mmCIF file of C-alpha atoms in Angstrom:
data_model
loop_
_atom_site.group_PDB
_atom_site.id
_atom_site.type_symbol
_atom_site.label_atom_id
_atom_site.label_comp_id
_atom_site.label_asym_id
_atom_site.label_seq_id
_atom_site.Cartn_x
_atom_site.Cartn_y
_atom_site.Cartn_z
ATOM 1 C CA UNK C 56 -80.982 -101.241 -71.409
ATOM 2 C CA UNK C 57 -78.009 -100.395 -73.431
ATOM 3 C CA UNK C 58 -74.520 -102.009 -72.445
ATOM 4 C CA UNK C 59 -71.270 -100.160 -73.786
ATOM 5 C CA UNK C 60 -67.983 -102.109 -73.639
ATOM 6 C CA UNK C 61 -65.431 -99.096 -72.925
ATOM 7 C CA UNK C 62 -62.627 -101.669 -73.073
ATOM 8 C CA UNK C 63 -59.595 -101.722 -75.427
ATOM 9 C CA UNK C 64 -58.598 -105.158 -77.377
ATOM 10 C CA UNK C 65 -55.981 -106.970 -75.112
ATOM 11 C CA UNK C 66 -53.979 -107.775 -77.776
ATOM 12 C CA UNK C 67 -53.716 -104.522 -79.892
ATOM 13 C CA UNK C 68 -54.275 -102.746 -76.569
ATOM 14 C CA UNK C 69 -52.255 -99.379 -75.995
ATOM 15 C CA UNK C 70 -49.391 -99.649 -73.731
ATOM 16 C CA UNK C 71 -47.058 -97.231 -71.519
ATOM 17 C CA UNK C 72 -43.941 -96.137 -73.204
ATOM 18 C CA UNK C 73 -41.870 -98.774 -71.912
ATOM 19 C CA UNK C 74 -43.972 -101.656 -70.711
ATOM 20 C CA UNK C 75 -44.015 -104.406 -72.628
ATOM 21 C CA UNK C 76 -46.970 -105.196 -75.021
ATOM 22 C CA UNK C 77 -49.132 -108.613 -74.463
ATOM 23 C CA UNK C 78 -48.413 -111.659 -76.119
ATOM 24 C CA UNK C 79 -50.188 -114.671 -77.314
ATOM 25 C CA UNK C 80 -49.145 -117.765 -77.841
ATOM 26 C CA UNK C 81 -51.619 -120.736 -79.545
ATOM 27 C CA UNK C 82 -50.417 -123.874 -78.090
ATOM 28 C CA UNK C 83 -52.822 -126.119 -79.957
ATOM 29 C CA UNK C 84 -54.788 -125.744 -82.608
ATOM 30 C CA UNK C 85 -57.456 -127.538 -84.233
ATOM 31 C CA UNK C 86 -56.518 -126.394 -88.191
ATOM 32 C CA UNK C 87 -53.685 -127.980 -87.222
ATOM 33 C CA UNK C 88 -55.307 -131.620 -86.626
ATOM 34 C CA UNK C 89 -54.929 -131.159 -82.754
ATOM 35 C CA UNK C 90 -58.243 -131.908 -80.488
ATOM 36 C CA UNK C 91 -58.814 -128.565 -79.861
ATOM 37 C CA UNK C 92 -57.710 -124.830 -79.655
ATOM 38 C CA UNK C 93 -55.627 -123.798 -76.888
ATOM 39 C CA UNK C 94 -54.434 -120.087 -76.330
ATOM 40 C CA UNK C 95 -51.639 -119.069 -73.904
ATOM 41 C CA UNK C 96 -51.129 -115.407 -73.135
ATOM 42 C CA UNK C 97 -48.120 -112.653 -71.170
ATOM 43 C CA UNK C 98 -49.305 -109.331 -70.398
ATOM 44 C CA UNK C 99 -48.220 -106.321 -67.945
ATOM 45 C CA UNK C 100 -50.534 -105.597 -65.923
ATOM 46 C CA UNK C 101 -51.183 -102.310 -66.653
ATOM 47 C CA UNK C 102 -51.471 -102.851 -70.366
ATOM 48 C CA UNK C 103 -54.583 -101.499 -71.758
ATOM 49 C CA UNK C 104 -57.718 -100.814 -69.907
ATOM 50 C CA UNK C 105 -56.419 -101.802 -66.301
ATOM 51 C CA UNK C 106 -57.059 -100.639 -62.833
ATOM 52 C CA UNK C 107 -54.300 -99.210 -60.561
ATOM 53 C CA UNK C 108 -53.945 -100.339 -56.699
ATOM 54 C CA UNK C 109 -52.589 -98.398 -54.447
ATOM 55 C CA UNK C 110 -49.421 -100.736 -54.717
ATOM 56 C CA UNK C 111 -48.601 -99.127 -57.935
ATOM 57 C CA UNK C 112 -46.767 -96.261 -56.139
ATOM 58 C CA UNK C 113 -47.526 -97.157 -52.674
ATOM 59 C CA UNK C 114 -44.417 -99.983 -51.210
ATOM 60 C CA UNK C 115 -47.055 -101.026 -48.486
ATOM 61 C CA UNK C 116 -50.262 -100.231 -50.219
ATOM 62 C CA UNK C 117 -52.962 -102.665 -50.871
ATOM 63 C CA UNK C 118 -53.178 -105.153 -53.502
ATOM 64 C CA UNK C 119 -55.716 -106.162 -56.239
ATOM 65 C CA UNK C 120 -57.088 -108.897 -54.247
ATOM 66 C CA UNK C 121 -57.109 -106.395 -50.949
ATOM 67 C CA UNK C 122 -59.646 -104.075 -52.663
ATOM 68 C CA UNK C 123 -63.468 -103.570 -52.208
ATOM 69 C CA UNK C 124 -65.446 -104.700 -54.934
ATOM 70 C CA UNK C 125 -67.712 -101.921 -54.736
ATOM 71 C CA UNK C 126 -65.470 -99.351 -55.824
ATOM 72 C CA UNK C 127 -65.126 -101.110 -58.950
ATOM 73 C CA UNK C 128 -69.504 -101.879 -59.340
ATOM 74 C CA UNK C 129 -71.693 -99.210 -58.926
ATOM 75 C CA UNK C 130 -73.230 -96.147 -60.337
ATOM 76 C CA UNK C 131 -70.979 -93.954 -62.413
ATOM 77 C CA UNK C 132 -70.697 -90.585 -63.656
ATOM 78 C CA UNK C 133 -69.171 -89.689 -67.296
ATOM 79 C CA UNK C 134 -68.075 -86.010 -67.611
ATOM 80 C CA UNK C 135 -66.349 -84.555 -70.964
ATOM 81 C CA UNK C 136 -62.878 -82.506 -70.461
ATOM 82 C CA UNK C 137 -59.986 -81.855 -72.880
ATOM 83 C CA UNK C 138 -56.662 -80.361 -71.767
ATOM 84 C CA UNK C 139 -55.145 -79.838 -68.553
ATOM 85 C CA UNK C 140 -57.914 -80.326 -65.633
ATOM 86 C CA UNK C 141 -58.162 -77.466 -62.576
ATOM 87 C CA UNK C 142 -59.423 -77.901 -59.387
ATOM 88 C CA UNK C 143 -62.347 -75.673 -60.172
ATOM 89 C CA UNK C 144 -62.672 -78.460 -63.411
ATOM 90 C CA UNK C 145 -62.798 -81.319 -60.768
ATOM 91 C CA UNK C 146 -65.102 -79.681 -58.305
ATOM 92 C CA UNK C 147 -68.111 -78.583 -61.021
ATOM 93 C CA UNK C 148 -67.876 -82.389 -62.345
ATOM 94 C CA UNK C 149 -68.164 -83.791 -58.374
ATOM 95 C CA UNK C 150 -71.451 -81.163 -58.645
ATOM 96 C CA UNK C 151 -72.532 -82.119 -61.645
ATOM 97 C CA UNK C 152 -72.773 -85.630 -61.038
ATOM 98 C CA UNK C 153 -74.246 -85.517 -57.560
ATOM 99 C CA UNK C 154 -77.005 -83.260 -58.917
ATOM 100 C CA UNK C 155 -77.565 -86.257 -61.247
ATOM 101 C CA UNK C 156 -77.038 -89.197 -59.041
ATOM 102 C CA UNK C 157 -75.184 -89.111 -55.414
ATOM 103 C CA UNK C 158 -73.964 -92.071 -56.181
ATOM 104 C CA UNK C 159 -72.766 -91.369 -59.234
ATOM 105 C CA UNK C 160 -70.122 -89.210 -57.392
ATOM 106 C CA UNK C 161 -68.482 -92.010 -55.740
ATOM 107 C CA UNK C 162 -67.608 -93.008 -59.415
ATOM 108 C CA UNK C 163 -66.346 -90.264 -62.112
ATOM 109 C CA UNK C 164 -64.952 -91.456 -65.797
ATOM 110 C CA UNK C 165 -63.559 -88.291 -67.557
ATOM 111 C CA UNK C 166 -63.842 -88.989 -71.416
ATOM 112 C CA UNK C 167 -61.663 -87.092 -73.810
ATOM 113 C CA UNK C 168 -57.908 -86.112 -73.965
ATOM 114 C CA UNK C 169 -57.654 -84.693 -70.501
ATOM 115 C CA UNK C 170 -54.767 -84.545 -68.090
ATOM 116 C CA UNK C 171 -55.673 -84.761 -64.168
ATOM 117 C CA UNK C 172 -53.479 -82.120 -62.107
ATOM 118 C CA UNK C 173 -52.098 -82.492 -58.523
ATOM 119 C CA UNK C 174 -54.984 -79.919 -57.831
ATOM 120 C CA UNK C 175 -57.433 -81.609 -59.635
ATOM 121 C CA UNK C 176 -56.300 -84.356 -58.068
ATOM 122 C CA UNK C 177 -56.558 -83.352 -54.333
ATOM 123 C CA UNK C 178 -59.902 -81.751 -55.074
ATOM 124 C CA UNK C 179 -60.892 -85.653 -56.240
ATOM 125 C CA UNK C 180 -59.653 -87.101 -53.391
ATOM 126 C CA UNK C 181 -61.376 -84.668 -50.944
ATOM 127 C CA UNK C 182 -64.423 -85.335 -51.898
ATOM 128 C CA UNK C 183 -64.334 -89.039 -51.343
ATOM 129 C CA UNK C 184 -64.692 -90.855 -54.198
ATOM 130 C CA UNK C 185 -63.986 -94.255 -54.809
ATOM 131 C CA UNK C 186 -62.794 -94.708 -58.058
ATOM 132 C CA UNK C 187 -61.860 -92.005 -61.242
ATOM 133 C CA UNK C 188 -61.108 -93.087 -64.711
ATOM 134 C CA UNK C 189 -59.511 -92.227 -67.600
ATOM 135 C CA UNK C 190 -59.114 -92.664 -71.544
ATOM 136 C CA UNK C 191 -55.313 -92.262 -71.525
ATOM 137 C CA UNK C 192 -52.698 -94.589 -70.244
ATOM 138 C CA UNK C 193 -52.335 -92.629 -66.898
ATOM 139 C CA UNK C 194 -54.012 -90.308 -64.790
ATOM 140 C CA UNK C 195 -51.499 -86.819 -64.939
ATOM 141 C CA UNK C 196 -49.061 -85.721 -67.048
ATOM 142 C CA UNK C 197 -47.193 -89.015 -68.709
ATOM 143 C CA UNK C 198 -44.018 -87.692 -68.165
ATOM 144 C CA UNK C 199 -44.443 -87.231 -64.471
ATOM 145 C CA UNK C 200 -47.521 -89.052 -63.239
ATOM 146 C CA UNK C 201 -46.399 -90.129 -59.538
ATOM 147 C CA UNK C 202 -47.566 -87.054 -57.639
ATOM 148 C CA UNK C 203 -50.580 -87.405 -59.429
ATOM 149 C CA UNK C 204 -51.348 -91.203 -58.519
ATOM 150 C CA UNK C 205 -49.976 -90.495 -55.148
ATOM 151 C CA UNK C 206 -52.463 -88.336 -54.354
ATOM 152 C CA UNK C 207 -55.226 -90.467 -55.130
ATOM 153 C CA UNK C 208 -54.426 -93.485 -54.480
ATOM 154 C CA UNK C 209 -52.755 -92.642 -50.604
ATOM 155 C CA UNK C 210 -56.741 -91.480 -50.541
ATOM 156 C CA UNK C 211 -58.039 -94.790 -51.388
ATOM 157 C CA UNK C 212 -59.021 -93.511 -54.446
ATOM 158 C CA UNK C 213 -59.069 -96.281 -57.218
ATOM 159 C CA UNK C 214 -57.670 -95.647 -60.809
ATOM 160 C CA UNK C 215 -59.463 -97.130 -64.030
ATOM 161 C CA UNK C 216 -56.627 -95.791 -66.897
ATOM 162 C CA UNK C 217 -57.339 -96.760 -71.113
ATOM 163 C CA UNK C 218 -61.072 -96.799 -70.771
ATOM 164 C CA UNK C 219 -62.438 -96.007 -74.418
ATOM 165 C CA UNK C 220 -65.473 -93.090 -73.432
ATOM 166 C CA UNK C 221 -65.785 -92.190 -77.427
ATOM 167 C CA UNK C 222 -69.680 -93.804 -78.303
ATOM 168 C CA UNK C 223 -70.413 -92.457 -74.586
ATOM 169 C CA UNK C 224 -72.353 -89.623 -73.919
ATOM 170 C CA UNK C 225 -71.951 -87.263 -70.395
ATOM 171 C CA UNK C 226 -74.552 -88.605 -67.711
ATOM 172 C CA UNK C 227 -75.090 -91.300 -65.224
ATOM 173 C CA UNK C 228 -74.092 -95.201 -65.738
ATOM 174 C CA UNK C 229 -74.065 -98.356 -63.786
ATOM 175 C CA UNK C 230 -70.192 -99.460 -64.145
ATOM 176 C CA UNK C 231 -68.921 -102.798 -63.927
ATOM 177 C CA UNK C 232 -64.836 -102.862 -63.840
ATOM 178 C CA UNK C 233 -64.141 -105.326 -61.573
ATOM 179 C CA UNK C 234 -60.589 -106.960 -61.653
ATOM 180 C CA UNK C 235 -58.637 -110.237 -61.811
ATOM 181 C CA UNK C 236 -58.272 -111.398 -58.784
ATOM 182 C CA UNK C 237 -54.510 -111.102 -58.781
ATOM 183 C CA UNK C 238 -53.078 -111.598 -55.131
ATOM 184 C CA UNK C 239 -50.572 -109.536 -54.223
ATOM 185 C CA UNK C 240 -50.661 -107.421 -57.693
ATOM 186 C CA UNK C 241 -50.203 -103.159 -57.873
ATOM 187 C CA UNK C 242 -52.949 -103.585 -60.933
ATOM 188 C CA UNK C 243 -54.718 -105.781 -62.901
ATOM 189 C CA UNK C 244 -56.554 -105.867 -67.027
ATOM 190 C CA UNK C 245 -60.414 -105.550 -66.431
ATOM 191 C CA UNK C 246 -63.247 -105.742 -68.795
ATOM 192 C CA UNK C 247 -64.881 -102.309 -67.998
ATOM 193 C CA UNK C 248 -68.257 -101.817 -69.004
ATOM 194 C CA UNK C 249 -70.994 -99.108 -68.955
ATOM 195 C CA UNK C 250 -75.066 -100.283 -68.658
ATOM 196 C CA UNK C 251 -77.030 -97.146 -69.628
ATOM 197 C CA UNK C 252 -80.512 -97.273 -67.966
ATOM 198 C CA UNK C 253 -79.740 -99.309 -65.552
ATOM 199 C CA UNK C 254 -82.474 -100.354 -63.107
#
């Protein structure tokens, strides 16, 4: 069994252009003579490798805490894609994986610098899946990303954005990204990470 951590480094994380970057604060510190060590820390929470809930573009969508775990646990699917991604793109990798693993479908992380259409995005959302992922900041074009998110995650569709897919090969995984339990939050930092033959 082989685990791969596919998450970025809170504090040197990437960040959206404009959201503020995390911050730590040491409030005690034993090289300072104090009992122990003591770490305080701010952070958006969308900052690095993060999960989106529908809340994030949905006024009366449901929260972090509202969410299934399962689309978060399960078996996964990696597939490779650079550029913009086509409808025809989304429905070979839906293919691919459940030729590999059907459940594997219900899970697809896209690894490399790829950008998710509205087509590709509809096609993803058709075909039921819980959860897609992502190595940039956000799924879509940056500089427009809410029809993008909109029609995933009005599908139930769950987003897992800054997930670092660059020592991971295409095939099937057992994916652990489950969230802080953040009531009432539109997304939330996760520790995402990818068990390779998993039984």
């Amino acid at each position: 069994m082989k685990i791969y951590d596919i998450s970025q480094e809170v504090f040197h994380c990437r960040v959206y252009p404009g959201d503020p970057m995390p911050e730590k604060k040491v409030l005690h510190s034993m090289e300072k003579g104090e009992l122990y060590n003591l770490t305080a820390f701010s952070m958006c929470a969308h900052n690095g490798t993060h999960i989106d809930a529908p809340r994030h573009f949905i006024k009366n969508g449901k929260a972090v805490d509202e969410l299934p775990l399962d689309a978060f646990v399960g078996m996964a699917y990696v597939a490779e894609h650079c550029g913009v991604m086509t409808e025809e793109d989304a429905l070979k990798i839906i293919e691919k994986a459940k030729t590999q693993n059907a459940e594997s479908a219900k899970r697809i992380l896209i690894k490399g610098d790829a950008e998710v259409s509205l087509e590709a995005a509809k096609a993803f959302a058709a075909s039921n899946i819980l959860l897609l992922g992502n190595e940039s900041q956000t799924v879509g074009p940056q500089n427009a990303p809410m029809t993008v998110h909109l029609a995933l995650l009005s599908a139930g569709v769950i987003l897992l954005e800054g997930i670092c897919l660059e020592m991971v090969s295409e095939g099937v995984y057992f994916l652990n990204a489950a969230p802080l339990n953040l009531a009432g939050a539109d997304g939330s930092a996760c520790r995402a990470i990818l068990i390779e033959d998993y039984r």
